[in-house]
Amino acid sequence: MKYHIITHGCQMNEHDSERIAFLLEEMGYEPTAQRDDADFILMNTCLVRENAELKVYGQLGALKPWHDEREGRILAVSGCMMQTGPAQETIQKKYPQVDLVFGTQNIQKLPELIARHRATGERVFDTTPVEEDLAAQYRKADHQFAYVNIMTGCNNFCTYCIVPFARGRESSRRAIDVVREVERLAADGTKEIMLLGQNVNSYRDEDVDFPALLARVAEVPGVERVRFMSSHPKDLSDALIQVMASHPNVERHFHLPLQSGSNAVLKAMNRKYTREQYLDRVRALRAAMPEIALSTDIIVGFPGETEEDHRETLELCREVEFDAAFTFIYSPRPGTVAAKRVDQFVDAQTTARRFQELLDVLYPIFARKNHEAIGQEVRVLVEGISKNDPHRVSGRDAQNRLVHFPGDERLIGQMAPVKITEAGSFALVGEPLFETSTLSAKR
Ligand code: 5AD
Ligand code: SF4
């Protein structure tokens, strides 16, 4: 029996897909990259933007022939999108090929849901949350990198965002469970840990807040690098900056979603910080760690965004000089406050122009900053063979930059010292600072 998983959206979903893969493998399924070979296909969905949602329906349509071709094949759908009534209803009515629907808070029930479907032949829709330890303890063999959930949900209600409706309120995992999981992963050889939460800075377990938890995780023996996602600028404390600065194995990268550089738009988004406060946090990060790389998320065309608001975003981007950015065109999401401001929607042509203007500001800065990296010596955690060149491997450095360099599969999972020799807008090229003959075999 083989399974294939299609994941849309963010790291939270990537991690949920890993947990689902683990459960399936415990049931005796094996992974396959070929959809046609699979007996079980899962689509893990995202609903943050409308186009992701439309893509799900397109793919489900395209999977009907696969599903109907052979008796017993199972098509399952999970993820944020399944947390909303309308999406469930659409699937119920228009996509009979879907056998199983479950939510982000009942992943652990998957074996039971599959068994129920097999026994009755009926479609199973179950998104009721179960009390779960967020980790759903699992361990993938030969894995140099691991996601670790520390909290779920979000209490912020940014006016464009559907996440708080889908993923519910914030809930933090026990610190002791997080640390134990990291200890076990490190003992098994995991080198890099990514702490995950919709809003990691809101983490709290009694007197353990996020900076305290980060310090404990970074101090677990064997943990070579710690990363975390995501942070809200309003909650980025000096204490967190201190912990990062005093722990060299915490990544020298901070993802700090800006969304807009205009105070009026930030207010309308309910972001609870101003451009001045954002800049203050950037200065504090750089004062403590001059080498830190900054990345961000920006939304263009929020309802009511004027030419002046847009200009302020461009100006702030020039001032901060981000190292990387995810850029989005505003997409109205049902039930959110911003989606009701229909009379203030920015027309598609203006939005497209503003989006291009934003890229025209951002990309030359990425290219210049990458160029400045030439000559630097960095440590790359090798993830795999480079997509475009079988004689190179690639991975990320402590600043979260993608680095390619000559090597082979023996390097996968190693933390390799590399000297940067070339730079593009989105990736770096380097040469190994070690003798290839001294390489140990892959774990
Ligand atoms: N429209 C466009 N972008 C959005 N994001 C979240 N909701 C929307 C929306 N309705 C973006 C934000 C967030 C990122 C994960 O997705 O920039 O930080
Ligand atoms: Fe959405 Fe804002 Fe919460 Fe992020 S902080 S998940 S953008 S509501």
XYZ file of N, CA and C and ligand atoms in Angstrom, residues 48-49 160-161 259 297 299 328-331 333, ligand 1:
54
model
N -5.409 30.561 3.449
C -4.991 31.924 3.747
C -5.276 32.873 2.581
N -5.109 32.374 1.362
C -5.448 33.195 0.200
C -6.377 32.424 -0.741
N -7.399 41.030 7.822
C -7.397 40.337 6.525
C -7.363 38.828 6.699
N -7.098 38.364 7.917
C -6.628 36.986 8.088
C -7.704 36.034 8.581
N 3.741 43.539 6.631
C 2.406 43.666 6.000
C 2.225 44.997 5.290
N 6.824 39.560 5.377
C 5.648 39.345 4.524
C 5.040 40.724 4.255
N 1.681 42.699 2.193
C 0.433 42.588 1.421
C 0.231 43.885 0.638
N 2.446 39.424 -1.195
C 1.103 38.914 -1.470
C 0.214 40.028 -1.999
N -0.699 39.635 -2.875
C -1.762 40.550 -3.291
C -2.938 40.290 -2.366
N -3.523 41.349 -1.833
C -4.633 41.187 -0.890
C -5.732 40.318 -1.498
N -6.229 39.391 -0.711
C -7.278 38.501 -1.171
C -8.362 38.450 -0.083
N -11.029 37.346 2.400
C -11.378 36.044 2.957
C -12.713 36.145 3.696
N -4.583 38.301 1.530
C -3.273 38.360 1.193
N -2.284 37.916 1.969
C -2.613 37.381 3.159
N -1.863 36.852 4.135
C -2.679 36.434 5.117
N -3.956 36.665 4.794
C -3.948 37.272 3.574
C -4.956 37.762 2.709
N -6.241 37.709 3.046
C -0.404 36.829 4.116
C 0.189 37.660 5.250
C 0.718 36.620 6.205
C 1.087 35.511 5.257
C 1.243 34.176 5.871
O 0.041 35.492 4.314
O 1.248 38.442 4.732
O 1.806 37.077 6.978
